[in-house]
PDB file of C-alpha atoms in Angstrom:
ATOM      1  CA  UNK A  49       0.000   0.000   0.000  1.00 84.00           C
ATOM      2  CA  UNK A  50       1.405   3.411  -0.885  1.00 93.00           C
ATOM      3  CA  UNK A  51       1.323   6.458   1.406  1.00 93.00           C
ATOM      4  CA  UNK A  52      -1.829   8.079   0.003  1.00 92.00           C
ATOM      5  CA  UNK A  53      -3.720   4.779   0.168  1.00 93.00           C
ATOM      6  CA  UNK A  54      -2.660   4.366   3.802  1.00 91.00           C
ATOM      7  CA  UNK A  55      -3.634   7.962   4.629  1.00 92.00           C
ATOM      8  CA  UNK A  56      -7.018   7.550   2.916  1.00 90.00           C
ATOM      9  CA  UNK A  57      -7.764   4.274   4.706  1.00 91.00           C
ATOM     10  CA  UNK A  58      -6.721   5.416   8.196  1.00 93.00           C
ATOM     11  CA  UNK A  59      -9.647   6.532  10.355  1.00 91.00           C
ATOM     12  CA  UNK A  60     -10.350   7.441  13.978  1.00 93.00           C
ATOM     13  CA  UNK A  61     -11.210   4.176  15.697  1.00 92.00           C
ATOM     14  CA  UNK A  62     -13.735   4.724  18.476  1.00 94.00           C
ATOM     15  CA  UNK A  63     -14.651   1.104  19.207  1.00 92.00           C
ATOM     16  CA  UNK A  64     -11.661  -0.937  20.314  1.00 95.00           C
ATOM     17  CA  UNK A  65     -11.392  -4.517  21.496  1.00 95.00           C
ATOM     18  CA  UNK A  66     -10.324  -4.121  25.141  1.00 93.00           C
ATOM     19  CA  UNK A  67      -9.604  -7.864  25.350  1.00 93.00           C
ATOM     20  CA  UNK A  68      -7.041  -7.866  22.513  1.00 96.00           C
ATOM     21  CA  UNK A  69      -3.812  -6.339  23.868  1.00 97.00           C
ATOM     22  CA  UNK A  70      -1.487  -4.453  21.573  1.00 98.00           C
ATOM     23  CA  UNK A  71       1.852  -6.167  21.165  1.00 98.00           C
ATOM     24  CA  UNK A  72       4.834  -4.357  22.716  1.00 98.00           C
ATOM     25  CA  UNK A  73       6.838  -4.492  19.480  1.00 98.00           C
ATOM     26  CA  UNK A  74       4.031  -2.647  17.671  1.00 98.00           C
ATOM     27  CA  UNK A  75       3.904   0.026  20.366  1.00 98.00           C
ATOM     28  CA  UNK A  76       7.687   0.379  20.064  1.00 98.00           C
ATOM     29  CA  UNK A  77       7.355   0.929  16.301  1.00 98.00           C
ATOM     30  CA  UNK A  78       4.752   3.619  16.964  1.00 98.00           C
ATOM     31  CA  UNK A  79       7.137   5.288  19.436  1.00 98.00           C
ATOM     32  CA  UNK A  80       9.929   5.083  16.840  1.00 98.00           C
ATOM     33  CA  UNK A  81       7.664   6.826  14.312  1.00 98.00           C
ATOM     34  CA  UNK A  82       7.313   9.657  16.846  1.00 98.00           C
ATOM     35  CA  UNK A  83      11.070   9.716  17.352  1.00 98.00           C
ATOM     36  CA  UNK A  84      11.812  10.298  13.666  1.00 98.00           C
ATOM     37  CA  UNK A  85       9.117  12.916  13.108  1.00 97.00           C
ATOM     38  CA  UNK A  86      10.346  16.387  12.187  1.00 96.00           C
ATOM     39  CA  UNK A  87      10.302  19.157  14.787  1.00 92.00           C
ATOM     40  CA  UNK A  88      11.167  22.855  14.909  1.00 87.00           C
ATOM     41  CA  UNK A  89      14.954  23.228  15.251  1.00 84.00           C
ATOM     42  CA  UNK A  90      14.998  19.448  15.747  1.00 90.00           C
ATOM     43  CA  UNK A  91      14.210  20.055  19.433  1.00 88.00           C
ATOM     44  CA  UNK A  92      12.284  16.749  19.668  1.00 93.00           C
ATOM     45  CA  UNK A  93      10.172  18.098  22.512  1.00 92.00           C
ATOM     46  CA  UNK A  94       7.581  15.324  22.515  1.00 96.00           C
ATOM     47  CA  UNK A  95       7.451  13.047  25.544  1.00 97.00           C
ATOM     48  CA  UNK A  96       5.439   9.821  25.495  1.00 98.00           C
ATOM     49  CA  UNK A  97       3.914   7.748  28.258  1.00 98.00           C
ATOM     50  CA  UNK A  98       2.659   4.440  26.908  1.00 98.00           C
ATOM     51  CA  UNK A  99      -0.053   3.123  29.185  1.00 98.00           C
ATOM     52  CA  UNK A 100      -0.848  -0.603  28.971  1.00 98.00           C
ATOM     53  CA  UNK A 101      -1.194  -1.828  32.564  1.00 98.00           C
ATOM     54  CA  UNK A 102      -4.647  -2.519  33.971  1.00 97.00           C
ATOM     55  CA  UNK A 103      -4.179   0.128  36.658  1.00 98.00           C
ATOM     56  CA  UNK A 104      -2.901   2.640  34.089  1.00 98.00           C
ATOM     57  CA  UNK A 105      -5.907   2.077  31.822  1.00 98.00           C
ATOM     58  CA  UNK A 106      -8.215   2.576  34.825  1.00 97.00           C
ATOM     59  CA  UNK A 107      -6.443   5.888  35.510  1.00 98.00           C
ATOM     60  CA  UNK A 108      -6.977   6.928  31.873  1.00 98.00           C
ATOM     61  CA  UNK A 109     -10.684   6.141  32.193  1.00 97.00           C
ATOM     62  CA  UNK A 110     -10.874   8.491  35.180  1.00 97.00           C
ATOM     63  CA  UNK A 111      -9.345  11.265  33.059  1.00 98.00           C
ATOM     64  CA  UNK A 112     -11.383  11.038  29.853  1.00 97.00           C
ATOM     65  CA  UNK A 113     -14.412   9.547  28.147  1.00 96.00           C
ATOM     66  CA  UNK A 114     -12.313   9.377  24.960  1.00 96.00           C
ATOM     67  CA  UNK A 115     -10.577   6.124  25.880  1.00 95.00           C
ATOM     68  CA  UNK A 116     -12.711   4.036  23.472  1.00 96.00           C
ATOM     69  CA  UNK A 117     -11.967   0.893  25.516  1.00 96.00           C
ATOM     70  CA  UNK A 118      -8.409   0.879  24.192  1.00 97.00           C
ATOM     71  CA  UNK A 119      -5.986  -1.633  25.681  1.00 98.00           C
ATOM     72  CA  UNK A 120      -3.189   0.931  25.216  1.00 98.00           C
ATOM     73  CA  UNK A 121      -3.186   4.720  25.432  1.00 98.00           C
ATOM     74  CA  UNK A 122      -0.266   6.982  24.643  1.00 98.00           C
ATOM     75  CA  UNK A 123      -0.063  10.297  26.473  1.00 98.00           C
ATOM     76  CA  UNK A 124       1.749  12.817  24.267  1.00 98.00           C
ATOM     77  CA  UNK A 125       3.263  15.695  26.214  1.00 97.00           C
ATOM     78  CA  UNK A 126       5.298  18.727  25.261  1.00 94.00           C
ATOM     79  CA  UNK A 127       8.590  19.409  27.001  1.00 92.00           C
ATOM     80  CA  UNK A 128       8.211  23.110  27.807  1.00 85.00           C
ATOM     81  CA  UNK A 129      11.957  23.791  28.126  1.00 74.00           C
ATOM     82  CA  UNK A 130      13.294  25.190  24.851  1.00 67.00           C
ATOM     83  CA  UNK A 131      16.620  26.233  26.305  1.00 64.00           C
ATOM     84  CA  UNK A 132      18.054  29.009  24.179  1.00 59.00           C
ATOM     85  CA  UNK A 133      16.081  28.054  21.070  1.00 64.00           C
ATOM     86  CA  UNK A 134      14.497  30.776  18.937  1.00 64.00           C
ATOM     87  CA  UNK A 135      11.420  28.548  18.923  1.00 61.00           C
ATOM     88  CA  UNK A 136      10.311  29.482  22.428  1.00 61.00           C
ATOM     89  CA  UNK A 137       6.788  30.685  23.169  1.00 62.00           C
ATOM     90  CA  UNK A 138       7.903  34.273  23.878  1.00 63.00           C
ATOM     91  CA  UNK A 139       7.892  34.886  20.144  1.00 63.00           C
ATOM     92  CA  UNK A 140       4.146  34.227  19.975  1.00 62.00           C
ATOM     93  CA  UNK A 141       4.279  30.899  18.160  1.00 66.00           C
ATOM     94  CA  UNK A 142       3.828  27.613  19.896  1.00 76.00           C
ATOM     95  CA  UNK A 143       5.930  25.562  17.509  1.00 84.00           C
ATOM     96  CA  UNK A 144       5.920  22.763  20.066  1.00 86.00           C
ATOM     97  CA  UNK A 145       2.181  22.282  19.515  1.00 90.00           C
ATOM     98  CA  UNK A 146       2.763  22.032  15.774  1.00 91.00           C
ATOM     99  CA  UNK A 147       5.464  19.457  16.480  1.00 93.00           C
ATOM    100  CA  UNK A 148       3.078  17.448  18.675  1.00 96.00           C
ATOM    101  CA  UNK A 149       0.571  17.389  15.804  1.00 96.00           C
ATOM    102  CA  UNK A 150       3.245  16.075  13.469  1.00 97.00           C
ATOM    103  CA  UNK A 151       4.232  13.438  16.027  1.00 98.00           C
ATOM    104  CA  UNK A 152       0.599  12.331  16.404  1.00 98.00           C
ATOM    105  CA  UNK A 153       0.178  12.068  12.627  1.00 98.00           C
ATOM    106  CA  UNK A 154       3.310   9.940  12.278  1.00 98.00           C
ATOM    107  CA  UNK A 155       2.210   7.697  15.133  1.00 98.00           C
ATOM    108  CA  UNK A 156      -1.327   7.199  13.846  1.00 98.00           C
ATOM    109  CA  UNK A 157      -0.146   6.345  10.337  1.00 98.00           C
ATOM    110  CA  UNK A 158       2.448   3.891  11.689  1.00 98.00           C
ATOM    111  CA  UNK A 159      -0.280   2.261  13.769  1.00 98.00           C
ATOM    112  CA  UNK A 160      -2.523   1.973  10.704  1.00 97.00           C
ATOM    113  CA  UNK A 161       0.275   0.311   8.750  1.00 97.00           C
ATOM    114  CA  UNK A 162       0.544  -2.226  11.594  1.00 97.00           C
ATOM    115  CA  UNK A 163      -3.188  -3.016  11.451  1.00 95.00           C
ATOM    116  CA  UNK A 164      -4.047  -0.982  14.542  1.00 97.00           C
ATOM    117  CA  UNK A 165      -6.554   1.789  15.030  1.00 96.00           C
ATOM    118  CA  UNK A 166      -6.038   5.055  16.870  1.00 97.00           C
ATOM    119  CA  UNK A 167      -7.847   8.236  17.724  1.00 97.00           C
ATOM    120  CA  UNK A 168      -6.017  11.497  18.305  1.00 97.00           C
ATOM    121  CA  UNK A 169      -7.865  13.040  21.241  1.00 97.00           C
ATOM    122  CA  UNK A 170      -7.497  16.313  23.084  1.00 97.00           C
ATOM    123  CA  UNK A 171     -10.533  15.907  25.321  1.00 97.00           C
ATOM    124  CA  UNK A 172      -9.208  14.895  28.730  1.00 98.00           C
ATOM    125  CA  UNK A 173      -8.799  16.409  32.156  1.00 98.00           C
ATOM    126  CA  UNK A 174      -5.239  17.734  31.958  1.00 97.00           C
ATOM    127  CA  UNK A 175      -4.955  18.179  35.730  1.00 97.00           C
ATOM    128  CA  UNK A 176      -6.035  14.588  36.353  1.00 98.00           C
ATOM    129  CA  UNK A 177      -3.607  13.247  33.742  1.00 98.00           C
ATOM    130  CA  UNK A 178      -0.778  15.190  35.395  1.00 98.00           C
ATOM    131  CA  UNK A 179      -1.766  13.921  38.833  1.00 98.00           C
ATOM    132  CA  UNK A 180      -2.513  10.301  37.913  1.00 97.00           C
ATOM    133  CA  UNK A 181       0.647   9.811  35.842  1.00 98.00           C
ATOM    134  CA  UNK A 182       3.088  12.039  37.723  1.00 97.00           C
ATOM    135  CA  UNK A 183       3.811  14.266  34.751  1.00 97.00           C
ATOM    136  CA  UNK A 184       6.450  16.821  35.820  1.00 96.00           C
ATOM    137  CA  UNK A 185       5.888  20.594  35.693  1.00 94.00           C
ATOM    138  CA  UNK A 186       8.372  20.764  32.813  1.00 92.00           C
ATOM    139  CA  UNK A 187       5.893  18.898  30.580  1.00 95.00           C
ATOM    140  CA  UNK A 188       2.415  19.724  29.303  1.00 94.00           C
ATOM    141  CA  UNK A 189       0.081  16.876  28.259  1.00 97.00           C
ATOM    142  CA  UNK A 190      -1.347  17.900  24.884  1.00 97.00           C
ATOM    143  CA  UNK A 191      -2.940  14.811  23.334  1.00 98.00           C
ATOM    144  CA  UNK A 192      -3.823  11.254  24.160  1.00 98.00           C
ATOM    145  CA  UNK A 193      -3.887   8.479  21.613  1.00 98.00           C
ATOM    146  CA  UNK A 194      -5.936   5.367  22.356  1.00 98.00           C
ATOM    147  CA  UNK A 195      -4.477   2.436  20.382  1.00 98.00           C
ATOM    148  CA  UNK A 196      -6.058  -0.926  19.694  1.00 97.00           C
ATOM    149  CA  UNK A 197      -7.700  -3.391  17.397  1.00 97.00           C
ATOM    150  CA  UNK A 198     -11.260  -2.755  16.217  1.00 93.00           C
ATOM    151  CA  UNK A 199     -14.068  -4.523  18.058  1.00 91.00           C
ATOM    152  CA  UNK A 200     -17.105  -5.909  16.205  1.00 88.00           C
ATOM    153  CA  UNK A 201     -18.507  -2.359  15.866  1.00 85.00           C
ATOM    154  CA  UNK A 202     -15.171  -0.836  14.836  1.00 79.00           C
ATOM    155  CA  UNK A 203     -14.947   1.031  11.576  1.00 83.00           C
ATOM    156  CA  UNK A 204     -14.895   4.509  10.151  1.00 85.00           C
ATOM    157  CA  UNK A 205     -17.734   6.911  10.860  1.00 85.00           C
ATOM    158  CA  UNK A 206     -20.019   7.794   7.971  1.00 84.00           C
ATOM    159  CA  UNK A 207     -18.200  11.104   7.446  1.00 84.00           C
ATOM    160  CA  UNK A 208     -14.775   9.473   6.995  1.00 83.00           C
ATOM    161  CA  UNK A 209     -14.739   9.590   3.186  1.00 83.00           C
ATOM    162  CA  UNK A 210     -16.301  13.064   3.084  1.00 90.00           C
ATOM    163  CA  UNK A 211     -13.563  15.433   1.989  1.00 91.00           C
ATOM    164  CA  UNK A 212     -13.642  18.887   0.474  1.00 93.00           C
ATOM    165  CA  UNK A 213     -12.537  19.106  -3.129  1.00 93.00           C
ATOM    166  CA  UNK A 214      -8.848  19.902  -3.572  1.00 93.00           C
ATOM    167  CA  UNK A 215      -9.685  23.293  -5.092  1.00 93.00           C
ATOM    168  CA  UNK A 216     -11.534  24.220  -1.878  1.00 95.00           C
ATOM    169  CA  UNK A 217      -8.449  23.714   0.278  1.00 95.00           C
ATOM    170  CA  UNK A 218      -5.621  24.476  -2.130  1.00 95.00           C
ATOM    171  CA  UNK A 219      -4.659  27.604  -4.052  1.00 94.00           C
ATOM    172  CA  UNK A 220      -1.978  27.693  -6.723  1.00 93.00           C
ATOM    173  CA  UNK A 221      -0.095  30.987  -6.806  1.00 96.00           C
TER     174      UNK A 221
END
């Protein structure tokens, strides 16, 4: 399958099989996809917590309704320390948030290639995530990514294939 086919087939999976664990080697490949994603000034400010334990999944469920019964959830945080980089937030741009989006895209496409489903979710109680998972003050949780295999109801929503025409989103200058 080529890249565009993979990107077109990937969808947000909201019904996961909680009884089918995700293999550690697949989660490692997803983490490696994050590791090689581009970032502003190559700062690589993403920090991942991969949650697979029963107690960890219960903590996730206390922090969000967007867990989709996933057997694994990846918390994607931003390391707030930019050091002396010109990419710091004082300049009005939060390049780190752009980087986190790129990381999430790489991870979700790697998961799809491995036969897994994901959802990129920003709806969670940030304070609870910080408390439950001991996230240090130097990091900001930005996204969570439930990861798993589809259950019997799993599949794309009816809007998945609905896309604006290219000329509605693209201008040639």
